[in-house]
mmCIF file of C-alpha atoms in Angstrom:
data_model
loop_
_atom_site.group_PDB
_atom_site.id
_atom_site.type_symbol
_atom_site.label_atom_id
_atom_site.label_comp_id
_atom_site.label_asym_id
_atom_site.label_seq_id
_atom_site.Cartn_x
_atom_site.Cartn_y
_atom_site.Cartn_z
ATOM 1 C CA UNK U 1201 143.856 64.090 166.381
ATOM 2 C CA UNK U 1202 146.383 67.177 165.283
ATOM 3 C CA UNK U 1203 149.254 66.320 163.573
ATOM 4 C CA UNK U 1204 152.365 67.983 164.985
ATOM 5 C CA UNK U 1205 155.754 66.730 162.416
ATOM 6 C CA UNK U 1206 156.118 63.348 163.726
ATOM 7 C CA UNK U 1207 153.858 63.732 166.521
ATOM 8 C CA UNK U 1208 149.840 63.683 166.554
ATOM 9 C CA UNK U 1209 148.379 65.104 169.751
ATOM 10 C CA UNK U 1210 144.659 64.944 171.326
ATOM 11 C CA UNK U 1211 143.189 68.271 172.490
ATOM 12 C CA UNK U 1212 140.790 67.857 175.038
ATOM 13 C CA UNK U 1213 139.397 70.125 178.292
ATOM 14 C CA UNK U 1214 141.764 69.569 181.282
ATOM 15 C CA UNK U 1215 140.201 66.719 184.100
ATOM 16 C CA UNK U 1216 140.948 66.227 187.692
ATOM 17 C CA UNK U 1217 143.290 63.187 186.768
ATOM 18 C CA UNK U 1218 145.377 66.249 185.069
ATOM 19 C CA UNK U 1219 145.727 68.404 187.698
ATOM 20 C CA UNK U 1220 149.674 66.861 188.720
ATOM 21 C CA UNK U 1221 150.790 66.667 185.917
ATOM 22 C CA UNK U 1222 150.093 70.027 184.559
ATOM 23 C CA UNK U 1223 151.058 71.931 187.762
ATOM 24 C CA UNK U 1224 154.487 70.054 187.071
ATOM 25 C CA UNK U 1225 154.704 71.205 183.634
ATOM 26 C CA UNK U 1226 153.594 75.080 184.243
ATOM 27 C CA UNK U 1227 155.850 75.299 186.957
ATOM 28 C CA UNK U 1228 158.872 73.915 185.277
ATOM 29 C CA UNK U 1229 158.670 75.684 181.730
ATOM 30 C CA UNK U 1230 158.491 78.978 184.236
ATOM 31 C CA UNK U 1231 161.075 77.720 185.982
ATOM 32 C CA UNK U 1232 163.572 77.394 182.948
ATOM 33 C CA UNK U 1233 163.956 80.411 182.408
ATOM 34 C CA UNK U 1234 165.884 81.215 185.819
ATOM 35 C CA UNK U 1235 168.870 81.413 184.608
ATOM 36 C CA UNK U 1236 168.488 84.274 181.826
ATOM 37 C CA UNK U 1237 166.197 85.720 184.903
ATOM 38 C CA UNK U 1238 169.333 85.982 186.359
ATOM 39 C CA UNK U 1239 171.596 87.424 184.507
ATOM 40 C CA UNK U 1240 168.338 90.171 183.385
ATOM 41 C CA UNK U 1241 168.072 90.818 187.119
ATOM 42 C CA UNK U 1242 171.884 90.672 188.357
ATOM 43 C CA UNK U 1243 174.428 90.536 185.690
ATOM 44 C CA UNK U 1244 172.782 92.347 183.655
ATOM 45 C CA UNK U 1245 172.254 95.176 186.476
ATOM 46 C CA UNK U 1246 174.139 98.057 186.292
ATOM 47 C CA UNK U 1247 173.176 98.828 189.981
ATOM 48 C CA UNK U 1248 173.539 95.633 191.420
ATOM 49 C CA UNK U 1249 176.755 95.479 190.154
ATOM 50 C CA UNK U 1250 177.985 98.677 191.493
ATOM 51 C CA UNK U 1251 176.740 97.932 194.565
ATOM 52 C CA UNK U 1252 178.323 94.377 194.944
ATOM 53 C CA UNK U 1253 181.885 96.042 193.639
ATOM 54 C CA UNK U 1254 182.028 98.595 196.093
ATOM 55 C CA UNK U 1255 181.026 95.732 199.086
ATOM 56 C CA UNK U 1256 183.563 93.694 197.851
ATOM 57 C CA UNK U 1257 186.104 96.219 197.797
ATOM 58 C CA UNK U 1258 185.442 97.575 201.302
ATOM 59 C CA UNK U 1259 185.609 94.301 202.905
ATOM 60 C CA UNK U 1260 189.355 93.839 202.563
ATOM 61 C CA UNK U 1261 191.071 97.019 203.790
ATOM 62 C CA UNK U 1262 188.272 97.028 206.602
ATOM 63 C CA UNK U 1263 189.756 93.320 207.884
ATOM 64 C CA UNK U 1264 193.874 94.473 206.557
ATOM 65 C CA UNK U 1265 193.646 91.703 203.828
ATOM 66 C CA UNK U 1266 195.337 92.210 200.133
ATOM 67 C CA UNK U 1267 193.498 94.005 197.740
ATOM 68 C CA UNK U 1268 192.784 90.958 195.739
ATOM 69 C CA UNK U 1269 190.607 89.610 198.326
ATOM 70 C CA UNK U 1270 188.154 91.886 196.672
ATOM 71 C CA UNK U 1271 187.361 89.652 193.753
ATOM 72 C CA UNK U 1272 187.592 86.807 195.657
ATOM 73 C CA UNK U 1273 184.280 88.655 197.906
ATOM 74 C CA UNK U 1274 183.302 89.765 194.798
ATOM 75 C CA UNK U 1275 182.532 86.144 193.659
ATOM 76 C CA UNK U 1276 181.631 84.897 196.781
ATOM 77 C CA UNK U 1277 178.737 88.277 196.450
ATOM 78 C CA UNK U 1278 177.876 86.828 192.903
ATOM 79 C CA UNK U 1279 177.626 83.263 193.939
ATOM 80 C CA UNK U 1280 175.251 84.500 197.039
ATOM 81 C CA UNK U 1281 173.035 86.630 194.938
ATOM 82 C CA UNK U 1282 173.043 83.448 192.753
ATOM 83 C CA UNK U 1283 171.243 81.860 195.636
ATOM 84 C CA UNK U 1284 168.965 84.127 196.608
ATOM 85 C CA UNK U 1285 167.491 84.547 193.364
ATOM 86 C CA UNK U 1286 167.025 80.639 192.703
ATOM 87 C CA UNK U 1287 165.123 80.348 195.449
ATOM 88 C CA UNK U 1288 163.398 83.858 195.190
ATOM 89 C CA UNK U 1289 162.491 82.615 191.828
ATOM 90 C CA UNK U 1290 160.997 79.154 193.200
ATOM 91 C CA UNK U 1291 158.892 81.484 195.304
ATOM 92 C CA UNK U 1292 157.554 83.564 192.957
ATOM 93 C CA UNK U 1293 157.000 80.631 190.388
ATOM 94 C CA UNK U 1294 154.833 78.778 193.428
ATOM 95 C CA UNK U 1295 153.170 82.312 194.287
ATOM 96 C CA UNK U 1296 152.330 83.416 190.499
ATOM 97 C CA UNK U 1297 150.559 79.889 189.554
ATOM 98 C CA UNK U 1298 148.436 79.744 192.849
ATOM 99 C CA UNK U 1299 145.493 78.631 191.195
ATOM 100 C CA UNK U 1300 147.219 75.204 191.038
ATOM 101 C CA UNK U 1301 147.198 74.113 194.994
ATOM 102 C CA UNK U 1302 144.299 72.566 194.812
ATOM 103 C CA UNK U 1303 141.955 71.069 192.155
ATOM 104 C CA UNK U 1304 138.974 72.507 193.271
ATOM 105 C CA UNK U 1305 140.666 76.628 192.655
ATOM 106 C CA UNK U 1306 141.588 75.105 189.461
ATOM 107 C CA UNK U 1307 138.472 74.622 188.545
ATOM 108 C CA UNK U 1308 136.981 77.634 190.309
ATOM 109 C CA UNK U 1309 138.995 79.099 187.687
ATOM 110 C CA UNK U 1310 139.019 77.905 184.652
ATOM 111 C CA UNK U 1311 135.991 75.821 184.283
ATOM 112 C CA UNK U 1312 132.952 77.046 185.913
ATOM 113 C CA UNK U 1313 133.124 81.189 184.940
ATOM 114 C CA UNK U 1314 131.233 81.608 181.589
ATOM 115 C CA UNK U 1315 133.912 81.727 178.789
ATOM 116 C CA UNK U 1316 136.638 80.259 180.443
ATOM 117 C CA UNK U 1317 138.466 76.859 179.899
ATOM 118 C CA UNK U 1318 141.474 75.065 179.972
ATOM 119 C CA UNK U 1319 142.486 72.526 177.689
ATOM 120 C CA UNK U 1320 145.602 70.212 177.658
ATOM 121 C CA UNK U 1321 147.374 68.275 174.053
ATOM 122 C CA UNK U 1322 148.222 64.919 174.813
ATOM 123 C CA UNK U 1323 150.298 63.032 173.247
ATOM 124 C CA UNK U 1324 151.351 58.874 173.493
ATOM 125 C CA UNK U 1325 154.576 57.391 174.731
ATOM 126 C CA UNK U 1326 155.151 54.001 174.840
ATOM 127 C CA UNK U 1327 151.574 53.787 175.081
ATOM 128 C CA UNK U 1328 151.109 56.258 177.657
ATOM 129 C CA UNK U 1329 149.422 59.445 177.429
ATOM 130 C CA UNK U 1330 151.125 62.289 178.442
ATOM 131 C CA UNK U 1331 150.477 65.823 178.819
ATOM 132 C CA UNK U 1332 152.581 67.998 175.748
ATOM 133 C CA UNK U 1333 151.078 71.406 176.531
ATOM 134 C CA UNK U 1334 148.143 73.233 177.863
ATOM 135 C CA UNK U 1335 146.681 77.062 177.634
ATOM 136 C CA UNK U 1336 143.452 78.331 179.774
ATOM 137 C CA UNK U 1337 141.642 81.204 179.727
ATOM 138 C CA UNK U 1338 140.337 83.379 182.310
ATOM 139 C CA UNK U 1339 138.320 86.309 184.098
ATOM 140 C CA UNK U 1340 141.221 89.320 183.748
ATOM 141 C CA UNK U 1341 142.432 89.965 186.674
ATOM 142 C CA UNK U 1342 141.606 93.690 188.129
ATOM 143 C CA UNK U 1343 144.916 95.732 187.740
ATOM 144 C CA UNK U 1344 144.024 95.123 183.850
ATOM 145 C CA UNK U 1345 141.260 97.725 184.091
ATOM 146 C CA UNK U 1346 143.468 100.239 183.627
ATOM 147 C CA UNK U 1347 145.674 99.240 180.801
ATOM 148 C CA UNK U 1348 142.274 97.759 179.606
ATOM 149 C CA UNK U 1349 140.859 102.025 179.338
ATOM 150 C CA UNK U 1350 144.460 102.894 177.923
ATOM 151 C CA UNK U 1351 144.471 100.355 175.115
ATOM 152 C CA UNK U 1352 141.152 100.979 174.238
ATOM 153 C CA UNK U 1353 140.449 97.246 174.890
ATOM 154 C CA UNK U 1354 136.647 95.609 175.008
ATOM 155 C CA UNK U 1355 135.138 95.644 178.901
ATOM 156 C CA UNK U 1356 134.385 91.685 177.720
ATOM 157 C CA UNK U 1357 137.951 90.070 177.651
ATOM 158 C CA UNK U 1358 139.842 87.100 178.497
ATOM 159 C CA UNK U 1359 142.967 86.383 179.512
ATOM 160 C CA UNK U 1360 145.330 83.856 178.137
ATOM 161 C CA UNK U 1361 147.082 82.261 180.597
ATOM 162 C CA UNK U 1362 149.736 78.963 181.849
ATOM 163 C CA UNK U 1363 150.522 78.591 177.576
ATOM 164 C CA UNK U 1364 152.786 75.711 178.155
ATOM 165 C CA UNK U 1365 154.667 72.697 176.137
ATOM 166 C CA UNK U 1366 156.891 70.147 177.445
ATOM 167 C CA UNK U 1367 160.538 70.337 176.362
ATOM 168 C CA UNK U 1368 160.011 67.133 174.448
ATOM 169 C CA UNK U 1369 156.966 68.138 172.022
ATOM 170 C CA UNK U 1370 158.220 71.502 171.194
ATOM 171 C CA UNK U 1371 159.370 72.918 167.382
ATOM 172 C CA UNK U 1372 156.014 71.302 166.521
ATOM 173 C CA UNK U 1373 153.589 74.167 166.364
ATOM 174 C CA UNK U 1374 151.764 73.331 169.530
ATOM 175 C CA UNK U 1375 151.938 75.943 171.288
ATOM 176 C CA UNK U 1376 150.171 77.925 168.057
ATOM 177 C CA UNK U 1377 148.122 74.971 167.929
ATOM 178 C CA UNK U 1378 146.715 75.514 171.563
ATOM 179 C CA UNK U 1379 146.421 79.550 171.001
ATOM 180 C CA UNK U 1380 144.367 78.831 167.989
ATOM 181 C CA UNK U 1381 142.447 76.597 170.205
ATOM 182 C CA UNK U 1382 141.083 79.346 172.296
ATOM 183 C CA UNK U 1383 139.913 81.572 169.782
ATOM 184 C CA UNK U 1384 137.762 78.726 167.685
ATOM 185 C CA UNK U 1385 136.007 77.904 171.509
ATOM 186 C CA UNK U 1386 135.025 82.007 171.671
ATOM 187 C CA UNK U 1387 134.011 81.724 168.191
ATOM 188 C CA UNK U 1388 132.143 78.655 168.425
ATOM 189 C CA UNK U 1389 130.539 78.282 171.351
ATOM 190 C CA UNK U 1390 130.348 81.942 172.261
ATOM 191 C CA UNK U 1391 129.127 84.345 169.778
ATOM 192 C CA UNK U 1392 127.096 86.074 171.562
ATOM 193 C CA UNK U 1393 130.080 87.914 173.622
ATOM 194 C CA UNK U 1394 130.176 90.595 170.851
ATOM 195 C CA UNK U 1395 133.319 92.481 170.929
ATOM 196 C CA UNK U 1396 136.135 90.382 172.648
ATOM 197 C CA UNK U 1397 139.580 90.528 173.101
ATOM 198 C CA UNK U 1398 142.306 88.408 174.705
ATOM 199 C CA UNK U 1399 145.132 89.450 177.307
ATOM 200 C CA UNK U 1400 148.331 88.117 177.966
ATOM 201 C CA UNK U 1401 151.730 88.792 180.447
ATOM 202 C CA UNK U 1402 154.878 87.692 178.785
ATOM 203 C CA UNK U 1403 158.352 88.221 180.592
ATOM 204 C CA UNK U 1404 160.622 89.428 178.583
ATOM 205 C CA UNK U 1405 163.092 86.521 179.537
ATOM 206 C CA UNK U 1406 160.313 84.318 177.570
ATOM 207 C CA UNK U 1407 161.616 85.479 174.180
ATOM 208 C CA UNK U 1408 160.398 82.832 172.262
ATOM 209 C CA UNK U 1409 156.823 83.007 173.467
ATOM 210 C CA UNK U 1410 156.832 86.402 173.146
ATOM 211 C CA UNK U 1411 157.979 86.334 169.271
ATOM 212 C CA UNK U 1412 155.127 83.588 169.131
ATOM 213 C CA UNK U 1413 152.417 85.985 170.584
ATOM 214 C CA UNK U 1414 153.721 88.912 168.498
ATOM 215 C CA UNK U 1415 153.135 86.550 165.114
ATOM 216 C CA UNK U 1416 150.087 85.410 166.079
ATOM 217 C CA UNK U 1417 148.658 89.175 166.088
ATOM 218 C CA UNK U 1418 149.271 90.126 169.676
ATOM 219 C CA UNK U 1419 150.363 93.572 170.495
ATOM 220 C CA UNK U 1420 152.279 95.129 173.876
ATOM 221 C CA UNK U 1421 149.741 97.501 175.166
ATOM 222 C CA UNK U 1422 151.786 97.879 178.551
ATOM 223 C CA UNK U 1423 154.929 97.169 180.410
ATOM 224 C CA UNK U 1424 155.019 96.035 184.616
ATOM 225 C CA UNK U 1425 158.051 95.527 186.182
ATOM 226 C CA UNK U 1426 158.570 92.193 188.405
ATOM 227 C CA UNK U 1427 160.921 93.244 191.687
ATOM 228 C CA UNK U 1428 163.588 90.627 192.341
ATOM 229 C CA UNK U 1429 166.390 90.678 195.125
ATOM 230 C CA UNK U 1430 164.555 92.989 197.008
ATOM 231 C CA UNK U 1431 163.403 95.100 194.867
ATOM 232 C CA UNK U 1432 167.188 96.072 193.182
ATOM 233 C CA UNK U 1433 166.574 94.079 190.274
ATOM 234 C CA UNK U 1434 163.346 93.943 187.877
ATOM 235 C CA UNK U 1435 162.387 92.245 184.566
ATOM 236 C CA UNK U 1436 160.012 93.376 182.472
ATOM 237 C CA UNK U 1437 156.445 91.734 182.025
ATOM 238 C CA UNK U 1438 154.738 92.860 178.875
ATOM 239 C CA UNK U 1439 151.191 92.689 178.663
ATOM 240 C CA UNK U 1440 150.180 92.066 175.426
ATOM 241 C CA UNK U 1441 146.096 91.974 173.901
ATOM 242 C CA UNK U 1442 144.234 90.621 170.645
ATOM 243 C CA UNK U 1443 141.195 92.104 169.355
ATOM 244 C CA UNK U 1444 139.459 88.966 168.671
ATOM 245 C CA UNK U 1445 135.636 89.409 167.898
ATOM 246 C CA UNK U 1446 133.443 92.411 166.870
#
């Protein structure tokens, strides 16, 4: 068991009986953050917001209605884009954890490749266990190879991926707990890797995981750029690496 303040939780490789719960969980702490997504990608947007002032004031003297009618389109423009982006966002939550549709391309995964895992912290509520976090690691996908060159990173890496922790267990150090996790299974069970480092995508509305990463010895070693109301609005995704072994 690992203490966590008042909390103690069990670390243990994910199972099939898992799989619901943790596509709930990675799906809703990405999902949280739609709200600063939106004001990154539309408030925020110098462009955007140009664009929706000058609609909004065309609209009126084009139909012979009183210039104030323009911020009432304005917010009308605001409350639309609003839309959009919620359920853009859904979309792109569903589409960037596609590994979770079924159990079996879990596993193909996370569980079979050599080096890879994914492990879950459990923790008991009224006598029921309950899943407070999780972190896997992976095969990098290809477009790393090339900020994998830049950064001077090992050809043997693994990337971190779905770090999550239920609203309800956080402020505890889990999410440290589960990083630290991943690097004793390398050490321990893998030494033979040689040289290894770790990979990681942050968005840059994920400010406290990314000031968690950044403690923890991560580094950005490149910057992407996620599209959002076609293509008008962006946020950042850092990718961030560890040199780990060798």
């Amino acid at each position: 068991m690992i203490g966590g303040g008042k909390m103690s939780f069990k670390i243990r490789s994910a199972e099939e009986r898992d799989f619901l719960p943790l596509r709930k969980l990675i799906r809703d702490t990405r999902f949280e953050h739609f709200p600063e997504g939106f004001k990154q990608t539309i408030l925020y947007s110098f462009k955007i917001q140009v664009i929706l002032f000058l609609v909004a004031n065309v609209i009126p003297p084009a139909l012979d209605l009183h210039k104030l009618w323009g911020l009432v389109f304005y917010l009308i423009l605001i409350i639309l884009s609003y839309l959009f982006n919620y359920f853009e966002w859904k979309r792109k939550v569903r589409q960037i954890t596609g590994e979770f549709e079924t159990w079996k391309e879990f596993a193909e995964m996370y569980l079979k490749p050599r080096g890879c895992l994914f492990i879950v912290a459990t923790a008991k509520i009224n006598n029921e266990e309950v899943i407070a976090g999780c972190v896997g690691l992976r095969i990098p996908k290809e477009e790393y190879d090339e900020i994998r060159k830049r950064a001077n990173l090992s050809a043997n890496c693994f990337e971190v991926m779905r770090t999550g922790v239920d609203g309800r267990f956080r402020r505890q150090g889990l999410a440290k707990k589960l990083m630290r996790e991943c690097e004793d299974y390398i050490q321990n069970h893998h030494l033979n890797l040689g040289k290894c480092d770790f990979v990681l995508e942050c968005p840059q509305v994920m400010y406290v995981a990314l000031e968690l990463y950044r403690k923890i010895g991560y580094n950005i070693v490149g910057v992407q750029h996620e599209p959002f109301l076609l293509g008008l609005g962006t946020i950042k995704v850092y990718v961030l690496a560890k040199k780990f072994l060798g």
